[in-house]
């Protein structure tokens, strides 16, 4: 099966990506229209800057200075530096609307070391939800998006993109976030936004299918199996490319609550596994455009 690796772990479009303050060193990045460019990154201090809202902070940094690549560059040194850049801990933004149990699972995996990344910011449309409270209790900044009538603060789509850039976010993980992601964000973070849905998509997905409504519909349909799906996010509800699924049985006498609990247990495991693959750059694309996960134990195997 022919596959191609995605450069830089699906990081957002390079033209608007923030600088990476990693000390004075050279590293090579691939661009679509240029074979390679070397960047000299000067070391610099970070300055904590408040943007005027509670629990919303970011850091500023000096700009990256670019220079043309040299034909006499040491390939061994370049490969070593590239490996260091690829191996850095990824920065994650998680979006929630409720209790955030999947968010908690991802954060716990990061803290115990199995996940090579850190949740650097939480985005929510409900500033007092359980997920937001958990984030504040663990020192994670909370951003409100979109602004609602009942909320005293909130960001516009462009402000949200700019703020995530300042946090140097690599990947966005939706974990029970019930709002449609704006086109400004999907374009800025192409192939870098993921969602978990409590059914085997494309079945029981789309606008209006969320939470307990999904499980009630599954049982009413007579389906014998269900389970969570993790997919790339596009401009519509639940229509992005499927990345991973986990199957659970639907028992003859299941209630929606019983099925929901069974699916949720699998969600917690599956989302952590996918997040680990993202942070280790183990997502690959088949020639026909289907995303696959590369096995950690055997890089020649995908699933």
CSV table of C-alpha atoms in Angstrom, one decimal:
chain,number,residue,atom,x,y,z
A,1,UNK,CA,0.0,0.0,0.0
A,2,UNK,CA,1.6,3.3,-1.1
A,3,UNK,CA,1.5,6.0,1.5
A,4,UNK,CA,3.1,9.3,1.9
A,5,UNK,CA,4.2,11.0,5.1
A,6,UNK,CA,2.7,14.3,6.2
A,7,UNK,CA,5.4,16.8,6.8
A,8,UNK,CA,5.7,18.3,10.3
A,9,UNK,CA,2.8,16.3,11.8
A,10,UNK,CA,0.0,18.2,10.1
A,11,UNK,CA,1.2,21.5,11.5
A,12,UNK,CA,-0.9,24.4,10.3
A,13,UNK,CA,0.0,26.3,7.2
A,14,UNK,CA,3.6,27.4,7.3
A,15,UNK,CA,3.0,30.8,5.8
A,16,UNK,CA,1.3,32.0,9.0
A,17,UNK,CA,2.8,29.7,11.6
A,18,UNK,CA,4.5,31.3,14.6
A,19,UNK,CA,8.3,31.2,15.2
A,20,UNK,CA,9.7,28.4,17.3
A,21,UNK,CA,12.1,29.8,19.9
A,22,UNK,CA,14.5,26.8,20.3
A,23,UNK,CA,17.8,28.5,20.6
A,24,UNK,CA,20.3,29.3,17.9
A,25,UNK,CA,20.4,26.4,15.5
A,26,UNK,CA,19.6,25.5,11.9
A,27,UNK,CA,16.8,23.3,10.8
A,28,UNK,CA,15.3,22.5,7.4
A,29,UNK,CA,11.6,22.7,6.4
A,30,UNK,CA,10.0,21.6,3.1
A,31,UNK,CA,7.9,24.1,1.3
A,32,UNK,CA,5.6,23.3,-1.8
A,33,UNK,CA,7.4,25.7,-4.1
A,34,UNK,CA,10.9,25.6,-2.6
A,35,UNK,CA,13.1,22.6,-2.1
A,36,UNK,CA,14.5,23.7,1.2
A,37,UNK,CA,15.1,26.7,3.4
A,38,UNK,CA,17.4,27.0,6.4
A,39,UNK,CA,16.2,29.1,9.3
A,40,UNK,CA,18.5,30.7,11.8
A,41,UNK,CA,16.5,31.1,15.0
A,42,UNK,CA,18.0,33.5,17.6
A,43,UNK,CA,17.5,32.7,21.2
A,44,UNK,CA,15.2,35.1,23.0
A,45,UNK,CA,13.3,35.7,26.1
A,46,UNK,CA,9.6,35.1,26.5
A,47,UNK,CA,7.4,37.8,27.9
A,48,UNK,CA,4.0,37.0,29.4
A,49,UNK,CA,1.4,39.4,28.1
A,50,UNK,CA,-2.2,39.6,29.3
A,51,UNK,CA,-4.7,40.2,26.5
A,52,UNK,CA,-7.1,41.7,29.0
A,53,UNK,CA,-9.4,38.7,29.8
A,54,UNK,CA,-9.2,36.3,32.8
A,55,UNK,CA,-7.4,33.1,32.1
A,56,UNK,CA,-6.3,34.2,28.6
A,57,UNK,CA,-2.5,34.8,28.2
A,58,UNK,CA,0.0,34.2,25.5
A,59,UNK,CA,3.7,34.8,24.9
A,60,UNK,CA,5.4,37.0,22.3
A,61,UNK,CA,8.7,36.1,20.6
A,62,UNK,CA,11.2,37.5,18.2
A,63,UNK,CA,10.7,36.8,14.5
A,64,UNK,CA,12.6,34.0,12.7
A,65,UNK,CA,15.3,35.3,10.3
A,66,UNK,CA,15.5,33.4,7.0
A,67,UNK,CA,18.5,32.9,4.8
A,68,UNK,CA,19.1,30.9,1.7
A,69,UNK,CA,20.3,27.3,2.0
A,70,UNK,CA,23.9,26.4,1.2
A,71,UNK,CA,25.0,23.6,-1.0
A,72,UNK,CA,27.8,22.9,1.4
A,73,UNK,CA,25.6,22.3,4.4
A,74,UNK,CA,26.5,19.2,6.5
A,75,UNK,CA,23.7,16.6,5.7
A,76,UNK,CA,24.3,14.7,8.9
A,77,UNK,CA,23.9,17.8,11.0
A,78,UNK,CA,20.7,18.8,9.1
A,79,UNK,CA,19.2,15.3,9.7
A,80,UNK,CA,20.1,15.5,13.4
A,81,UNK,CA,18.4,18.9,13.8
A,82,UNK,CA,15.4,17.9,11.8
A,83,UNK,CA,14.9,14.9,14.1
A,84,UNK,CA,15.2,17.2,17.1
A,85,UNK,CA,12.5,19.5,15.7
A,86,UNK,CA,10.2,16.6,14.8
A,87,UNK,CA,10.7,15.1,18.3
A,88,UNK,CA,9.7,18.2,20.3
A,89,UNK,CA,6.6,18.0,22.4
A,90,UNK,CA,3.5,19.1,20.5
A,91,UNK,CA,1.2,21.8,21.8
A,92,UNK,CA,-2.5,20.9,21.9
A,93,UNK,CA,-5.6,23.0,22.1
A,94,UNK,CA,-8.7,21.2,23.4
A,95,UNK,CA,-12.3,22.4,22.7
A,96,UNK,CA,-15.1,21.4,25.1
A,97,UNK,CA,-18.7,22.3,25.9
A,98,UNK,CA,-19.4,20.1,28.9
A,99,UNK,CA,-17.7,18.0,31.5
A,100,UNK,CA,-14.7,17.2,29.3
A,101,UNK,CA,-14.0,13.6,30.3
A,102,UNK,CA,-12.0,13.0,27.0
A,103,UNK,CA,-10.1,16.2,27.7
A,104,UNK,CA,-9.2,14.9,31.2
A,105,UNK,CA,-8.0,11.6,29.7
A,106,UNK,CA,-5.8,13.4,27.2
A,107,UNK,CA,-4.4,15.7,29.9
A,108,UNK,CA,-3.7,12.8,32.3
A,109,UNK,CA,-1.9,10.9,29.5
A,110,UNK,CA,0.3,14.0,29.0
A,111,UNK,CA,1.1,14.2,32.6
A,112,UNK,CA,2.1,10.5,33.0
A,113,UNK,CA,4.3,10.8,29.9
A,114,UNK,CA,2.7,8.4,27.4
A,115,UNK,CA,1.5,11.4,25.3
A,116,UNK,CA,4.4,13.5,23.8
A,117,UNK,CA,2.5,16.7,24.0
A,118,UNK,CA,0.9,19.2,26.3
A,119,UNK,CA,-2.5,20.8,26.5
A,120,UNK,CA,-1.6,24.5,26.4
A,121,UNK,CA,-5.1,26.1,26.1
A,122,UNK,CA,-8.7,25.1,26.5
A,123,UNK,CA,-11.5,26.6,24.3
A,124,UNK,CA,-15.1,26.5,25.3
A,125,UNK,CA,-18.4,28.1,24.5
A,126,UNK,CA,-19.5,27.7,28.2
A,127,UNK,CA,-17.0,29.4,30.6
A,128,UNK,CA,-18.5,27.6,33.7
A,129,UNK,CA,-18.7,24.1,32.3
A,130,UNK,CA,-16.9,21.2,34.0
A,131,UNK,CA,-14.1,21.0,31.4
A,132,UNK,CA,-13.3,24.7,31.9
A,133,UNK,CA,-13.3,24.3,35.7
A,134,UNK,CA,-10.9,21.4,35.4
A,135,UNK,CA,-8.6,23.4,33.1
A,136,UNK,CA,-8.4,26.3,35.6
A,137,UNK,CA,-7.7,24.0,38.5
A,138,UNK,CA,-4.7,22.6,36.5
A,139,UNK,CA,-3.3,25.9,35.4
A,140,UNK,CA,-4.5,25.7,31.8
A,141,UNK,CA,-5.7,29.0,30.2
A,142,UNK,CA,-9.4,29.1,29.2
A,143,UNK,CA,-10.7,30.9,26.1
A,144,UNK,CA,-14.3,31.5,25.4
A,145,UNK,CA,-15.5,31.0,21.8
A,146,UNK,CA,-17.8,32.0,20.3
A,147,UNK,CA,-19.1,34.9,22.2
A,148,UNK,CA,-22.6,34.2,23.5
A,149,UNK,CA,-25.2,36.6,24.9
A,150,UNK,CA,-24.9,35.1,28.3
A,151,UNK,CA,-21.1,35.4,28.3
A,152,UNK,CA,-19.2,38.6,29.3
A,153,UNK,CA,-16.3,37.8,27.0
A,154,UNK,CA,-15.5,35.8,23.9
A,155,UNK,CA,-13.4,35.9,20.7
A,156,UNK,CA,-14.2,36.4,17.0
A,157,UNK,CA,-13.0,33.7,14.6
A,158,UNK,CA,-10.0,35.7,13.5
A,159,UNK,CA,-9.2,36.6,17.1
A,160,UNK,CA,-9.4,32.9,17.9
A,161,UNK,CA,-6.9,32.0,15.1
A,162,UNK,CA,-4.5,34.7,16.2
A,163,UNK,CA,-4.7,33.6,19.8
A,164,UNK,CA,-4.0,29.9,19.0
A,165,UNK,CA,-1.1,31.0,16.9
A,166,UNK,CA,0.4,32.9,19.9
A,167,UNK,CA,0.0,29.7,21.9
A,168,UNK,CA,1.9,28.0,19.1
A,169,UNK,CA,-0.8,25.3,18.9
A,170,UNK,CA,0.1,22.3,16.6
A,171,UNK,CA,-3.2,20.3,16.9
A,172,UNK,CA,-6.8,21.1,17.9
A,173,UNK,CA,-8.8,18.3,19.5
A,174,UNK,CA,-12.5,18.7,19.8
A,175,UNK,CA,-13.8,16.8,22.8
A,176,UNK,CA,-17.5,17.3,23.2
A,177,UNK,CA,-17.5,20.7,21.6
A,178,UNK,CA,-21.0,21.4,20.2
A,179,UNK,CA,-20.4,24.4,18.0
A,180,UNK,CA,-19.6,24.4,14.3
A,181,UNK,CA,-15.9,25.2,13.7
A,182,UNK,CA,-15.6,28.4,11.6
A,183,UNK,CA,-14.0,28.3,8.2
A,184,UNK,CA,-11.3,30.7,9.3
A,185,UNK,CA,-10.0,28.0,11.7
A,186,UNK,CA,-10.3,25.0,9.4
A,187,UNK,CA,-8.3,26.9,6.8
A,188,UNK,CA,-5.7,28.1,9.3
A,189,UNK,CA,-5.3,24.6,10.8
A,190,UNK,CA,-5.8,22.4,7.7
A,191,UNK,CA,-5.5,18.7,8.5
A,192,UNK,CA,-4.7,19.6,12.1
A,193,UNK,CA,-8.2,19.6,13.7
A,194,UNK,CA,-9.8,16.4,15.0
A,195,UNK,CA,-13.1,15.5,16.6
A,196,UNK,CA,-14.5,12.5,18.4
A,197,UNK,CA,-18.1,11.4,17.7
A,198,UNK,CA,-20.0,8.7,19.6
A,199,UNK,CA,-21.1,6.6,16.7
A,200,UNK,CA,-19.6,4.7,13.8
A,201,UNK,CA,-19.6,7.5,11.1
A,202,UNK,CA,-20.9,8.1,8.6
A,203,UNK,CA,-23.9,6.6,10.4
A,204,UNK,CA,-25.8,8.7,13.0
A,205,UNK,CA,-23.7,11.9,12.3
A,206,UNK,CA,-24.4,15.4,11.2
A,207,UNK,CA,-26.2,18.4,12.6
A,208,UNK,CA,-28.4,17.4,15.6
A,209,UNK,CA,-26.6,14.1,16.3
A,210,UNK,CA,-24.8,14.6,19.6
A,211,UNK,CA,-24.7,13.2,23.1
A,212,UNK,CA,-27.6,11.0,24.1
A,213,UNK,CA,-29.5,11.7,20.9
A,214,UNK,CA,-26.9,9.6,19.0
A,215,UNK,CA,-27.3,6.5,21.3
A,216,UNK,CA,-31.1,6.7,21.3
A,217,UNK,CA,-31.0,6.8,17.5
A,218,UNK,CA,-28.6,3.8,17.3
A,219,UNK,CA,-30.9,1.7,19.6
A,220,UNK,CA,-34.0,2.7,17.7
A,221,UNK,CA,-32.5,1.7,14.4
A,222,UNK,CA,-31.8,-1.8,15.5
A,223,UNK,CA,-28.1,-1.5,14.8
A,224,UNK,CA,-26.1,-4.3,16.4
A,225,UNK,CA,-22.8,-2.3,16.7
A,226,UNK,CA,-21.8,1.2,17.6
A,227,UNK,CA,-18.7,2.9,18.8
A,228,UNK,CA,-16.6,6.1,18.7
A,229,UNK,CA,-15.1,7.7,15.5
A,230,UNK,CA,-12.2,10.1,15.4
A,231,UNK,CA,-12.2,12.2,12.2
A,232,UNK,CA,-10.6,15.2,10.6
A,233,UNK,CA,-12.7,18.4,10.9
A,234,UNK,CA,-13.8,20.3,7.9
A,235,UNK,CA,-16.4,23.1,7.5
A,236,UNK,CA,-19.4,20.8,8.2
A,237,UNK,CA,-20.6,18.5,11.0
A,238,UNK,CA,-19.0,15.0,11.0
A,239,UNK,CA,-18.0,14.9,7.4
A,240,UNK,CA,-14.2,15.0,7.6
A,241,UNK,CA,-12.0,12.0,6.7
A,242,UNK,CA,-12.3,9.1,9.3
A,243,UNK,CA,-9.0,8.4,11.1
A,244,UNK,CA,-9.9,5.8,13.7
A,245,UNK,CA,-12.9,3.8,15.0
A,246,UNK,CA,-13.6,1.4,17.8
A,247,UNK,CA,-16.5,-1.1,17.7
A,248,UNK,CA,-18.7,-2.0,20.7
A,249,UNK,CA,-21.8,-4.3,20.7
A,250,UNK,CA,-25.3,-2.9,21.1
A,251,UNK,CA,-27.0,-5.4,23.4
A,252,UNK,CA,-30.7,-6.4,23.0
A,253,UNK,CA,-31.9,-4.7,26.2
A,254,UNK,CA,-29.6,-1.7,26.2
A,255,UNK,CA,-30.8,1.6,27.3
A,256,UNK,CA,-29.3,4.8,25.7
A,257,UNK,CA,-27.4,5.4,29.0
A,258,UNK,CA,-25.9,1.9,29.1
A,259,UNK,CA,-24.8,2.2,25.5
A,260,UNK,CA,-23.4,5.7,26.1
A,261,UNK,CA,-21.3,4.4,29.0
A,262,UNK,CA,-19.9,1.5,27.0
A,263,UNK,CA,-19.0,3.8,24.1
A,264,UNK,CA,-17.5,6.5,26.4
A,265,UNK,CA,-15.0,3.9,27.9
A,266,UNK,CA,-13.7,3.3,24.4
A,267,UNK,CA,-13.6,7.0,23.6
A,268,UNK,CA,-11.2,7.6,26.5
A,269,UNK,CA,-8.8,5.0,25.2
A,270,UNK,CA,-9.1,5.7,21.5
A,271,UNK,CA,-8.6,9.5,21.8
A,272,UNK,CA,-5.4,9.1,23.8
A,273,UNK,CA,-4.1,6.5,21.3
A,274,UNK,CA,-4.8,8.9,18.4
A,275,UNK,CA,-3.3,11.9,20.2
A,276,UNK,CA,-0.2,9.8,20.9
A,277,UNK,CA,0.1,9.0,17.2
A,278,UNK,CA,-0.4,12.7,16.3
A,279,UNK,CA,2.3,13.9,18.7
A,280,UNK,CA,4.7,11.2,17.4
A,281,UNK,CA,4.1,12.1,13.7
A,282,UNK,CA,2.6,8.6,13.0
A,283,UNK,CA,-0.2,9.7,10.8
A,284,UNK,CA,0.3,8.8,7.1
A,285,UNK,CA,-1.9,9.2,4.0
A,286,UNK,CA,-2.7,6.5,1.5
A,287,UNK,CA,-2.4,7.5,-2.2
A,288,UNK,CA,-6.2,7.7,-2.5
A,289,UNK,CA,-6.4,10.2,0.3
A,290,UNK,CA,-7.3,7.9,3.2
A,291,UNK,CA,-5.5,8.7,6.5
A,292,UNK,CA,-3.9,5.8,8.4
A,293,UNK,CA,-2.1,5.4,11.7
A,294,UNK,CA,1.4,4.0,11.6
A,295,UNK,CA,2.1,1.3,14.2
A,296,UNK,CA,4.5,2.4,16.9
A,297,UNK,CA,5.8,-1.2,17.3
A,298,UNK,CA,6.2,-1.8,13.6
A,299,UNK,CA,6.5,1.3,11.4
A,300,UNK,CA,5.8,-0.9,8.3
A,301,UNK,CA,2.3,-1.6,9.6
A,302,UNK,CA,-0.7,0.8,9.4
A,303,UNK,CA,-4.3,0.6,10.5
